[in-house]
XYZ file of C-alpha atoms in Angstrom:
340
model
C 0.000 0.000 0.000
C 2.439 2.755 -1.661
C 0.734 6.167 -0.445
C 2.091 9.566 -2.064
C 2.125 12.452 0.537
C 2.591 16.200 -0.276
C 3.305 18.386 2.580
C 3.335 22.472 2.105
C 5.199 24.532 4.488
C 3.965 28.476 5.749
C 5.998 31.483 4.955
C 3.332 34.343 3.710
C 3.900 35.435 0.262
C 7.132 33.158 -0.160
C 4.026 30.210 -0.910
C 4.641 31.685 -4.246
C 7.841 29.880 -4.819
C 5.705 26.718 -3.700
C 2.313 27.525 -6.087
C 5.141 28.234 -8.740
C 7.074 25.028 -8.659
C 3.899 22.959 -8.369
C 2.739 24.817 -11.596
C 5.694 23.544 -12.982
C 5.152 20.157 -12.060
C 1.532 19.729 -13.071
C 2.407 21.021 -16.784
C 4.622 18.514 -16.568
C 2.168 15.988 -15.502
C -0.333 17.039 -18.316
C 2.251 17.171 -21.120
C 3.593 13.712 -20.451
C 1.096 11.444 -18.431
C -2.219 13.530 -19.414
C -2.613 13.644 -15.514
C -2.523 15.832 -12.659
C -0.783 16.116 -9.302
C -4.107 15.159 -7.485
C -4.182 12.205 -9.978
C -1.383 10.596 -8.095
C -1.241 12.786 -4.679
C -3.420 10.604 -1.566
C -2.412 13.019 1.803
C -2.348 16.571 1.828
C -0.712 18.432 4.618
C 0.347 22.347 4.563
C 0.417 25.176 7.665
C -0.122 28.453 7.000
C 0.238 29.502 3.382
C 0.925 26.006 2.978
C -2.210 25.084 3.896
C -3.944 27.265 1.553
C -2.581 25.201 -1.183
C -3.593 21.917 0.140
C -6.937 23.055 0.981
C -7.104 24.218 -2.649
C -5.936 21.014 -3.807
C -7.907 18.850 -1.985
C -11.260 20.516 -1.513
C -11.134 23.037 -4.658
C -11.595 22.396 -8.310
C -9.292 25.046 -8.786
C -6.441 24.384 -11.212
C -2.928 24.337 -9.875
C -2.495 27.125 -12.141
C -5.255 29.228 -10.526
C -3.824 27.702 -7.203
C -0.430 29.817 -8.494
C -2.441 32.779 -9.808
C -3.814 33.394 -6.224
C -0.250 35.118 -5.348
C -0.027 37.838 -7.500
C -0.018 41.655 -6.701
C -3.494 42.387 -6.002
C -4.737 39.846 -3.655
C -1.527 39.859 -1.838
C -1.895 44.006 -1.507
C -5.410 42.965 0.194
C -4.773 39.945 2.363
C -1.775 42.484 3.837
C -3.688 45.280 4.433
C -1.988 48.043 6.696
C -3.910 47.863 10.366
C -4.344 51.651 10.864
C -5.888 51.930 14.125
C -5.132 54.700 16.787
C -2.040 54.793 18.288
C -1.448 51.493 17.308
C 2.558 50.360 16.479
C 1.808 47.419 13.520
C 3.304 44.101 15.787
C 3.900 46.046 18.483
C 1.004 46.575 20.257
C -1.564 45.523 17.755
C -1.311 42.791 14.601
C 0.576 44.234 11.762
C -1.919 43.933 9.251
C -6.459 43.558 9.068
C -8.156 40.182 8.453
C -11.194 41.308 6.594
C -9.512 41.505 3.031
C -7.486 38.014 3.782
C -10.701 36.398 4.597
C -12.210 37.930 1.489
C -9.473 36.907 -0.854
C -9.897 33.200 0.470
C -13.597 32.648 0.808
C -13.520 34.021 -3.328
C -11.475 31.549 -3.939
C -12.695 28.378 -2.256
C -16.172 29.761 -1.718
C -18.248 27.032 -0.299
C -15.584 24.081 -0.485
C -15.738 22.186 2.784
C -12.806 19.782 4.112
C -15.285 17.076 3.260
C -14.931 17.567 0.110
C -11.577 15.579 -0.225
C -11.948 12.863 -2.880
C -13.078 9.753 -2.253
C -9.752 7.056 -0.115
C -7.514 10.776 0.065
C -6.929 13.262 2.999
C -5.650 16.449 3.836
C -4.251 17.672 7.128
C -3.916 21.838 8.321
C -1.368 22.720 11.291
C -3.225 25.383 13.375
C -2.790 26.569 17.374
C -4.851 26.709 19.989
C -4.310 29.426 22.150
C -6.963 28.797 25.187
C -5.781 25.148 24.987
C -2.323 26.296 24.640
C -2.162 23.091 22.257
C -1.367 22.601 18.612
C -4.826 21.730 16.341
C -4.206 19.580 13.469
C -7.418 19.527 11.679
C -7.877 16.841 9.771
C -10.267 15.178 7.264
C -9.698 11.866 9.100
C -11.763 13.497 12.150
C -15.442 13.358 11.572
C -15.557 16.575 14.048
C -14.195 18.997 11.293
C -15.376 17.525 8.375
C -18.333 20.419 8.163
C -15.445 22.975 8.151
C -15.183 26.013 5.337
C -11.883 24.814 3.647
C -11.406 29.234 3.684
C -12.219 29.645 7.457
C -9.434 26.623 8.427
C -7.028 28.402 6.230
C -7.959 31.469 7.830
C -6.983 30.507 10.867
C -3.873 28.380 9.848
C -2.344 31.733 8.257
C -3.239 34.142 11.272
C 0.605 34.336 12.377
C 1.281 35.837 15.689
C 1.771 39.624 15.385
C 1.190 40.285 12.146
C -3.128 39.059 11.731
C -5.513 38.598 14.212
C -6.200 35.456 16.152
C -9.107 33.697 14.436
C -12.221 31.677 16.047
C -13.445 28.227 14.753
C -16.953 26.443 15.869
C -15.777 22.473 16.051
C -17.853 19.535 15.868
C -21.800 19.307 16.130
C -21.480 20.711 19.488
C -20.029 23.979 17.700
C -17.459 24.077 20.360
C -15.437 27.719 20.347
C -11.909 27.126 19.388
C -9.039 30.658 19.136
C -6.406 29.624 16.755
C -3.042 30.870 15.011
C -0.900 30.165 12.754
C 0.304 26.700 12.890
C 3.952 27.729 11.804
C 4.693 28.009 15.872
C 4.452 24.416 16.413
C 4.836 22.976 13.087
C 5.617 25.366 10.008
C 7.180 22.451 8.153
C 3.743 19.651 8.299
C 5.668 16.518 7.308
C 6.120 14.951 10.148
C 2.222 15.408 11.045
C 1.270 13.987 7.357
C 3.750 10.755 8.070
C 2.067 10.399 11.525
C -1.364 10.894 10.429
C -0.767 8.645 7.106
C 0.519 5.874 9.425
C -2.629 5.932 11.149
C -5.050 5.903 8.916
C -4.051 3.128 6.563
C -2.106 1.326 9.016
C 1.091 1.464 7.142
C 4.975 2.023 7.590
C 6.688 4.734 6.368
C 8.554 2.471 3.840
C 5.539 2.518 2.219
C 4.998 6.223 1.700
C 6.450 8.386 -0.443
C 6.828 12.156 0.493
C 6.772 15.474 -1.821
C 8.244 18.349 1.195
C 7.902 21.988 -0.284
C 9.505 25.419 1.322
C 9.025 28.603 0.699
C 12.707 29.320 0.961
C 14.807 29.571 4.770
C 15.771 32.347 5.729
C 19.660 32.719 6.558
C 20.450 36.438 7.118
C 22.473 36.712 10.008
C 21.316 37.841 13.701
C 24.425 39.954 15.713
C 25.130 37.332 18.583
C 26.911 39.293 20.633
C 24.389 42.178 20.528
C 21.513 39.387 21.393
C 22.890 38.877 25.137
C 20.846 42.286 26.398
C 18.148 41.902 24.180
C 14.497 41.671 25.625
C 11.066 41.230 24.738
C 11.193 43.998 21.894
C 14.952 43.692 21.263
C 14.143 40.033 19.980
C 11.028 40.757 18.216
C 12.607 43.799 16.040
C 16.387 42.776 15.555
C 16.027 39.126 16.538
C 13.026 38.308 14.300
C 12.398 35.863 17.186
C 8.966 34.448 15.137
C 11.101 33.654 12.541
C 13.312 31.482 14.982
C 10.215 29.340 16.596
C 9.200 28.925 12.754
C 12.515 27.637 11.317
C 11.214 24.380 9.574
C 14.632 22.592 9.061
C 14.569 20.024 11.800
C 11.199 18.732 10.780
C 13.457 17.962 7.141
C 15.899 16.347 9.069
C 13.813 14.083 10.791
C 11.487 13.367 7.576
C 14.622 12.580 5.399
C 16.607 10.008 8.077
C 13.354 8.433 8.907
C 12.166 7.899 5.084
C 13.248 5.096 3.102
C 16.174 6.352 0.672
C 14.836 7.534 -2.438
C 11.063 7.822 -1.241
C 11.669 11.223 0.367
C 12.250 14.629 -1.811
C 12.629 18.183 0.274
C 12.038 20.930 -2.198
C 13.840 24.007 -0.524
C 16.942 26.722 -1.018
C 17.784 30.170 1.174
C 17.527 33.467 -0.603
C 20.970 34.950 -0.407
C 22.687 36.060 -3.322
C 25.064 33.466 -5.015
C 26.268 32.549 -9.042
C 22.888 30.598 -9.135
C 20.555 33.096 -7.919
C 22.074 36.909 -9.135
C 18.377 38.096 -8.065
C 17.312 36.437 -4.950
C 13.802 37.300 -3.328
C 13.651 39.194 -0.201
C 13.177 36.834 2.445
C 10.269 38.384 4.343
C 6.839 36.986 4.341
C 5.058 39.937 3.399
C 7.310 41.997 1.185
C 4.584 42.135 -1.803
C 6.199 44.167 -4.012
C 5.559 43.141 -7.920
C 9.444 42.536 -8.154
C 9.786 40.334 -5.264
C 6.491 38.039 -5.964
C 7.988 38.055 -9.305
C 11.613 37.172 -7.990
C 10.113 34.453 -5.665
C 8.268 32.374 -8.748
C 11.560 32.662 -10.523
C 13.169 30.597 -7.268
C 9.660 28.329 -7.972
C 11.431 27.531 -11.650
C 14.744 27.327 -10.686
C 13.875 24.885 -8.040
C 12.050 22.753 -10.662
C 14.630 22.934 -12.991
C 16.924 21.873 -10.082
C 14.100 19.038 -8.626
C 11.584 18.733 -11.645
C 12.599 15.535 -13.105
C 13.287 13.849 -9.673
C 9.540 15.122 -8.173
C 7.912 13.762 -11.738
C 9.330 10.393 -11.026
C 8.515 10.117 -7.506
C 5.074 11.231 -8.365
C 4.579 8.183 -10.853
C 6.456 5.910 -9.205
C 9.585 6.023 -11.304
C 11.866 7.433 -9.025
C 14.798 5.044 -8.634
C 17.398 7.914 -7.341
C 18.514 8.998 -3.404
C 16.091 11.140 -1.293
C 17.094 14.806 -1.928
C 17.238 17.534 0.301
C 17.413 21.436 0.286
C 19.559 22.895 -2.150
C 23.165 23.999 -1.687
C 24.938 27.239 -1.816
C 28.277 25.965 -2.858
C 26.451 24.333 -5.988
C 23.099 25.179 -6.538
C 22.089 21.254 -6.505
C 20.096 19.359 -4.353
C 21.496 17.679 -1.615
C 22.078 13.658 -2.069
C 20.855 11.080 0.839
C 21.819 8.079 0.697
């Protein structure tokens, strides 16, 4: 029982690199096997931006290219809408940006789309947090209690990061129980490990039997002045220290995913964004710089990582893929990294 898993990770506006590659892939897919990623895809799993994809994959009958066309200028202008209430400092002491226009943007696109509405022996998974709990929330199609769930309101809440939207409520379950949630990227911003968990469990299978798709949005790698961070405090690490970006770092969750897979069943889809002989134009590595040149910049990483990945991801996808398990890609080459 050989099941395909595709796992999306969060990073605001840097999903773009994600939609972009995936693009790639599925004209791939079309060109050469008349198919499409969902043709061959049976878990889902994405947090934050990430899990705007899945949901749109799983629930939607959007194309992937529509999926892709979602982050251009406009809607990302309105999802990260300036919060200009009185006196407030954006992060500070109030989120960074509204909600009303991100909700809009995603209830237009998946409308009435439910997580139910995951084809027939598939699932999807979405990483949120539960703040009253003070407990992660994976919501899952393998739960009757969240079936009923708007596939917009889930990624709603999965993309409400800490600081920069606001917190977001869910009613669960029949008893429309009152859930606050954020951003899953605090607990989980890379899902993989969840989908391999969740995967197991459900069809009672080992992960030698799974293969796994893991796409970034790019790591971030600027550097943070050590010595300077030993009198930092609460505001010190939150302006200089980008301290949310710390708690989000996804790259342990590819560590574990790649020495626990089988060789050549696992495929992490990742780079930085410094400047180096393969990438003269790298994107800025903020999640919400929406500028037409960097969302631009960001889906040209999205085609160099498929030229770098492409052939590797097509084979895994159809169960061709006879090579190592890859990892993120290098600076000193601009490849892949081998495992195994």
């Amino acid at each position: 029982m050989n099941k395909m898993i595709l796992s999306l990770d969060g990073g605001g506006i840097r999903g773009a690199a994600s939609a972009q590659f995936l693009s790639r892939v599925e004209d791939r897919l079309k060109r050469e096997y008349g198919k499409s990623i969902r043709d061959y895809v049976d878990f889902y799993a994405g947090t934050s931006t990430g899990s705007i994809i899945a949901l749109a994959l799983a629930t939607t009958k959007l194309t992937v290219n529509e999926i892709c066309n979602l982050y251009n200028h406009e809607n990302a202008r309105a999802i990260f809408t300036d919060n200009r209430g009185f006196l407030e400092i954006d992060g500070i002491n109030a989120p960074k940006y509204e909600s009303k226009n991100k909700t809009r943007v995603l209830k237009n696109a998946m409308r009435e789309a439910r997580l139910r509405d995951v084809a027939s022996g598939k699932h999807v998974l979405v990483v949120t947090y539960a703040i009253e709990k003070r407990q992660p929330m994976v919501i899952k199609s393998t739960d009757t209690a969240y079936r009923e769930l708007l596939s917009y309101r889930i990624a709603d809440a999965s993309s409400a990061a800490p600081t920069y939207f606001p917190t977001r409520r869910l009613s669960i379950g029949n008893e429309r129980k009152e859930v606050w949630l954020v951003d899953g990227g605090v607990v989980a911003n890379n899902p993989t490990m969840c989908a391999i968990a969740e995967a197991k469990r459900e069809w009672d299978t080992s992960i030698d039997e799974m293969r796994i798709l893991s796409v970034g949005t790019g790591y971030r790698s600027r550097k943070i002045n050590g010595p300077e961070s030993r009198n930092w405090g609460a505001i010190g690490w939150f302006v200089r220290g980008q301290i949310l970006d710390l708690l989000t770092d996804e790259r342990i969750v590819a560590y574990q995913a790649i020495t626990l897979a089988r060789k050549g069943t696992y495929i992490r889809v990742d780079s930085d964004m410094e400047k180096k002989s393969w990438m003269q134009e790298p994107p800025d590595d903020a999640m919400d710089d929406i500028s037409r040149s960097n969302i631009l910049k960001l889906k040209r990483m999205g085609d160099y990582w498929f030229e770098q990945y492409g052939d590797s991801t097509v084979a895994l996808l159809t169960s061709r893929y006879s090579g190592p398990s890859l990892d993120s890609i290098e600076r000193s080459t601009g490849m892949p990294k081998r495992h195994g």
